[in-house]
CSV table of C-alpha atoms in Angstrom, one decimal:
chain,number,residue,atom,x,y,z
I,9,MET,CA,0.0,0.0,0.0
I,10,MET,CA,2.3,2.7,-1.2
I,11,SER,CA,1.2,6.3,-1.6
I,12,LYS,CA,0.2,7.7,-4.9
I,13,GLY,CA,3.0,8.6,-7.3
I,14,SER,CA,3.4,9.1,-11.0
I,15,SER,CA,2.3,6.2,-13.3
I,16,ASP,CA,6.0,5.6,-14.3
I,17,ASP,CA,7.1,5.5,-10.7
I,18,ILE,CA,4.3,3.0,-9.9
I,19,GLN,CA,5.2,0.8,-12.9
I,20,ALA,CA,8.9,0.8,-11.9
I,21,PHE,CA,7.8,-0.2,-8.3
I,22,ILE,CA,5.7,-3.0,-9.7
I,23,GLU,CA,8.6,-4.3,-11.7
I,24,LEU,CA,10.8,-4.2,-8.6
I,25,LEU,CA,8.3,-6.0,-6.5
I,26,LEU,CA,8.0,-8.8,-9.0
I,27,SER,CA,11.7,-9.0,-9.8
I,28,PRO,CA,13.5,-12.4,-9.8
I,29,GLN,CA,16.0,-10.9,-7.4
I,30,ARG,CA,13.3,-10.1,-4.8
I,31,GLU,CA,11.9,-13.6,-5.2
I,32,LYS,CA,15.4,-15.0,-4.6
I,33,GLU,CA,15.7,-13.0,-1.4
I,34,LEU,CA,12.2,-13.4,-0.2
I,35,ASP,CA,10.7,-16.7,-1.5
I,36,PRO,CA,6.9,-16.3,-1.0
I,37,PHE,CA,6.3,-20.0,-0.9
I,38,PHE,CA,8.9,-20.3,1.9
I,39,VAL,CA,7.3,-17.4,3.8
I,40,ILE,CA,3.9,-19.0,3.6
I,41,THR,CA,5.2,-22.1,5.4
I,42,PHE,CA,5.5,-20.0,8.6
I,43,LEU,CA,1.8,-19.2,8.6
I,44,PRO,CA,-0.8,-21.3,10.4
I,45,ILE,CA,-2.6,-21.5,7.1
I,46,GLU,CA,-4.9,-24.4,6.0
I,47,PRO,CA,-6.1,-25.2,2.4
I,48,HIS,CA,-9.7,-24.3,3.2
I,49,HIS,CA,-9.0,-20.8,4.8
I,50,GLU,CA,-10.3,-17.5,3.6
I,51,VAL,CA,-7.4,-15.1,3.7
I,52,ALA,CA,-6.9,-11.4,2.9
I,53,ASP,CA,-3.6,-10.1,1.3
I,54,ILE,CA,-4.0,-6.5,2.4
I,55,GLY,CA,-1.7,-4.2,0.5
I,56,CYS,CA,-1.3,-6.9,-2.1
I,57,GLY,CA,0.6,-4.8,-4.5
I,58,PRO,CA,1.0,-6.7,-7.8
I,59,GLY,CA,0.3,-10.0,-6.2
I,60,PHE,CA,3.8,-11.2,-5.1
I,61,PHE,CA,2.1,-13.1,-2.2
I,62,THR,CA,-1.4,-13.3,-3.6
I,63,VAL,CA,-0.6,-15.9,-6.3
I,64,PRO,CA,1.3,-18.2,-3.9
I,65,LEU,CA,-1.4,-17.9,-1.3
I,66,ALA,CA,-4.1,-18.8,-3.9
I,67,LYS,CA,-2.1,-21.8,-5.0
I,68,HIS,CA,-1.9,-23.0,-1.4
I,69,LEU,CA,-5.6,-22.4,-0.7
I,70,LEU,CA,-6.9,-25.2,-2.8
I,71,HIS,CA,-10.4,-25.1,-1.2
I,72,GLY,CA,-10.2,-21.5,0.2
I,73,LYS,CA,-10.1,-18.0,-1.1
I,74,VAL,CA,-7.8,-15.0,-1.2
I,75,TYR,CA,-9.1,-11.4,-1.0
I,76,ALA,CA,-6.4,-9.3,-2.7
I,77,MET,CA,-6.7,-5.6,-1.6
I,78,ASP,CA,-4.8,-2.5,-2.2
I,79,VAL,CA,-5.3,1.3,-2.2
I,80,LEU,CA,-3.8,1.8,-5.7
I,81,GLU,CA,-5.7,0.9,-8.9
I,82,GLU,CA,-2.4,0.2,-10.7
I,83,MET,CA,-1.6,-2.5,-8.2
I,84,LEU,CA,-5.0,-4.1,-8.5
I,85,GLU,CA,-4.7,-4.1,-12.3
I,86,ALA,CA,-1.2,-5.8,-12.0
I,87,VAL,CA,-2.5,-8.5,-9.6
I,88,SER,CA,-5.5,-9.1,-11.8
I,89,ARG,CA,-3.2,-9.7,-14.8
I,90,ARG,CA,-1.1,-12.1,-12.7
I,91,VAL,CA,-4.1,-14.0,-11.4
I,92,ALA,CA,-5.5,-14.4,-15.0
I,93,GLN,CA,-2.2,-15.6,-16.4
I,94,VAL,CA,-2.2,-18.6,-14.0
I,95,ASN,CA,-5.9,-19.2,-14.2
I,96,LEU,CA,-6.7,-18.9,-10.5
I,97,SER,CA,-10.4,-18.7,-9.7
I,98,ASN,CA,-10.1,-18.4,-5.9
I,99,VAL,CA,-9.0,-14.7,-5.8
I,100,GLU,CA,-11.3,-11.7,-5.3
I,101,ILE,CA,-9.7,-8.4,-6.0
I,102,ASN,CA,-10.9,-5.2,-4.3
I,103,LYS,CA,-9.8,-1.7,-3.7
I,104,CYS,CA,-9.6,-0.7,-0.1
I,105,ASN,CA,-8.7,2.3,2.1
I,106,PRO,CA,-6.0,2.1,4.8
I,107,THR,CA,-8.5,1.1,7.6
I,108,ASP,CA,-11.6,0.3,5.6
I,109,PHE,CA,-11.9,-3.0,3.9
I,110,PRO,CA,-14.7,-4.2,1.6
I,111,ILE,CA,-15.4,-7.5,3.4
I,112,PRO,CA,-17.5,-8.2,6.5
I,113,ASP,CA,-15.9,-8.2,10.0
I,114,VAL,CA,-15.3,-11.6,11.6
I,115,SER,CA,-15.2,-13.3,8.1
I,116,LEU,CA,-11.5,-14.3,7.7
I,117,ASP,CA,-9.3,-17.1,8.9
I,118,GLY,CA,-6.1,-15.1,8.2
I,119,VAL,CA,-4.6,-11.9,7.0
I,120,LEU,CA,-1.2,-11.3,5.4
I,121,LEU,CA,0.3,-7.8,5.8
I,122,ALA,CA,3.5,-7.8,3.7
I,123,PHE,CA,5.4,-4.6,4.3
I,124,VAL,CA,2.3,-2.4,4.7
I,125,THR,CA,2.1,-1.7,8.4
I,126,HIS,CA,4.9,0.9,8.2
I,127,TYR,CA,2.9,2.9,5.6
I,128,ASN,CA,0.2,3.7,8.2
I,129,GLU,CA,0.5,6.8,10.3
I,130,GLU,CA,-1.6,5.1,12.9
I,131,PRO,CA,-0.4,1.5,13.0
I,132,VAL,CA,-2.5,0.6,16.1
I,133,GLU,CA,-5.7,1.7,14.4
I,134,PHE,CA,-4.7,-0.1,11.2
I,135,LEU,CA,-4.1,-3.3,13.1
I,136,LYS,CA,-7.4,-2.9,15.0
I,137,ALA,CA,-9.2,-2.7,11.7
I,138,VAL,CA,-7.4,-5.8,10.5
I,139,ARG,CA,-8.2,-7.7,13.7
I,140,ASN,CA,-11.9,-6.9,13.3
I,141,LEU,CA,-11.9,-8.9,10.0
I,142,LEU,CA,-10.7,-12.1,11.8
I,143,ARG,CA,-12.6,-14.9,13.3
I,144,ASN,CA,-11.8,-15.7,16.9
I,145,THR,CA,-9.2,-18.3,15.8
I,146,GLY,CA,-7.8,-16.1,13.1
I,147,TRP,CA,-4.2,-15.3,12.5
I,148,CYS,CA,-2.3,-12.4,11.0
I,149,GLY,CA,1.2,-12.6,9.4
I,150,VAL,CA,3.2,-9.4,9.3
I,151,LEU,CA,6.3,-8.9,7.3
I,152,GLU,CA,8.4,-5.8,8.0
I,153,TYR,CA,12.0,-4.5,7.7
I,154,TYR,CA,14.3,-4.3,10.8
I,155,LYS,CA,15.1,-0.8,11.9
I,156,LYS,CA,18.5,-0.8,10.4
I,157,GLU,CA,20.0,0.6,7.1
I,158,SER,CA,19.7,-1.4,3.9
I,159,GLN,CA,19.6,-0.3,0.3
I,160,ASP,CA,15.9,-1.3,-0.2
I,161,GLY,CA,12.8,-0.9,1.8
I,162,PRO,CA,11.2,2.1,3.6
I,163,PRO,CA,13.2,5.0,5.1
I,164,LEU,CA,14.8,4.1,8.5
I,165,GLU,CA,12.4,6.2,10.5
I,166,LYS,CA,9.4,4.3,9.0
I,167,ARG,CA,10.7,0.8,9.9
I,168,ILE,CA,9.2,-1.2,12.7
I,169,ASP,CA,11.4,-3.5,14.8
I,170,PRO,CA,9.8,-6.7,16.2
I,171,GLU,CA,9.4,-5.3,19.7
I,172,GLU,CA,7.7,-2.2,18.4
I,173,LEU,CA,5.4,-4.4,16.3
I,174,ARG,CA,4.6,-6.5,19.4
I,175,ASN,CA,3.6,-3.3,21.3
I,176,PHE,CA,1.4,-2.1,18.4
I,177,ALA,CA,-0.2,-5.6,18.0
I,178,GLN,CA,-1.0,-5.9,21.7
I,179,GLN,CA,-2.5,-2.4,21.8
I,180,ALA,CA,-4.7,-3.5,18.9
I,181,GLY,CA,-5.9,-6.6,20.8
I,182,PHE,CA,-3.7,-9.2,19.1
I,183,GLN,CA,-1.7,-11.9,20.9
I,184,PHE,CA,1.9,-11.8,19.6
I,185,ARG,CA,2.7,-15.5,19.0
I,186,GLU,CA,6.1,-15.4,17.5
I,187,TRP,CA,8.5,-13.8,15.1
I,188,ARG,CA,11.4,-15.0,13.0
I,189,ASP,CA,14.1,-13.6,10.8
I,190,ILE,CA,13.6,-14.0,7.1
I,191,ASN,CA,16.9,-12.8,5.5
I,192,GLY,CA,18.8,-10.6,7.9
I,193,LYS,CA,16.9,-7.4,6.9
I,194,GLN,CA,13.3,-8.6,7.0
I,195,TYR,CA,11.3,-10.5,9.6
I,196,MET,CA,7.9,-12.1,9.9
I,197,ALA,CA,5.6,-12.0,13.0
I,198,VAL,CA,2.6,-14.1,13.5
I,199,LEU,CA,-0.2,-12.6,15.6
């Protein structure tokens, strides 16, 4: 869920998000193995971008469904093309706002937030809105960058360390289950 920019900037960002180098550093199928996900779950990929995680999620959810959501129309068009290319029929694509999602509360088994929490000025309010979507047994996977310099990712002041995320999550009513390093600069937490 990046902020609006020029069409050329957004297209360049889409290419970066779908680059083979990114997939090598952040294998989406490997990341999904850390989630308590079942083939029948209904899961939202909030801030789906061009579908880097949407497509692998949909392939895993053989009897389930993925709700791919983003604030940018260009990202939704890109994910729509990717989903059509691989003939997935279990993906619903919707435009959303940062804390307003077009699906009913208490309707999801899981949510994936891949590098979107740091975009929100009010991360606790964002996480509360996400928590409202989940059933009582629901889970939330959060991917973020460590608060240390690296060539890619958000500016240092926007990054969220695991302990800071734990604090935001608990304020939003989540239980912080665990976190793990992904590649030395990114980590994943399960709420």
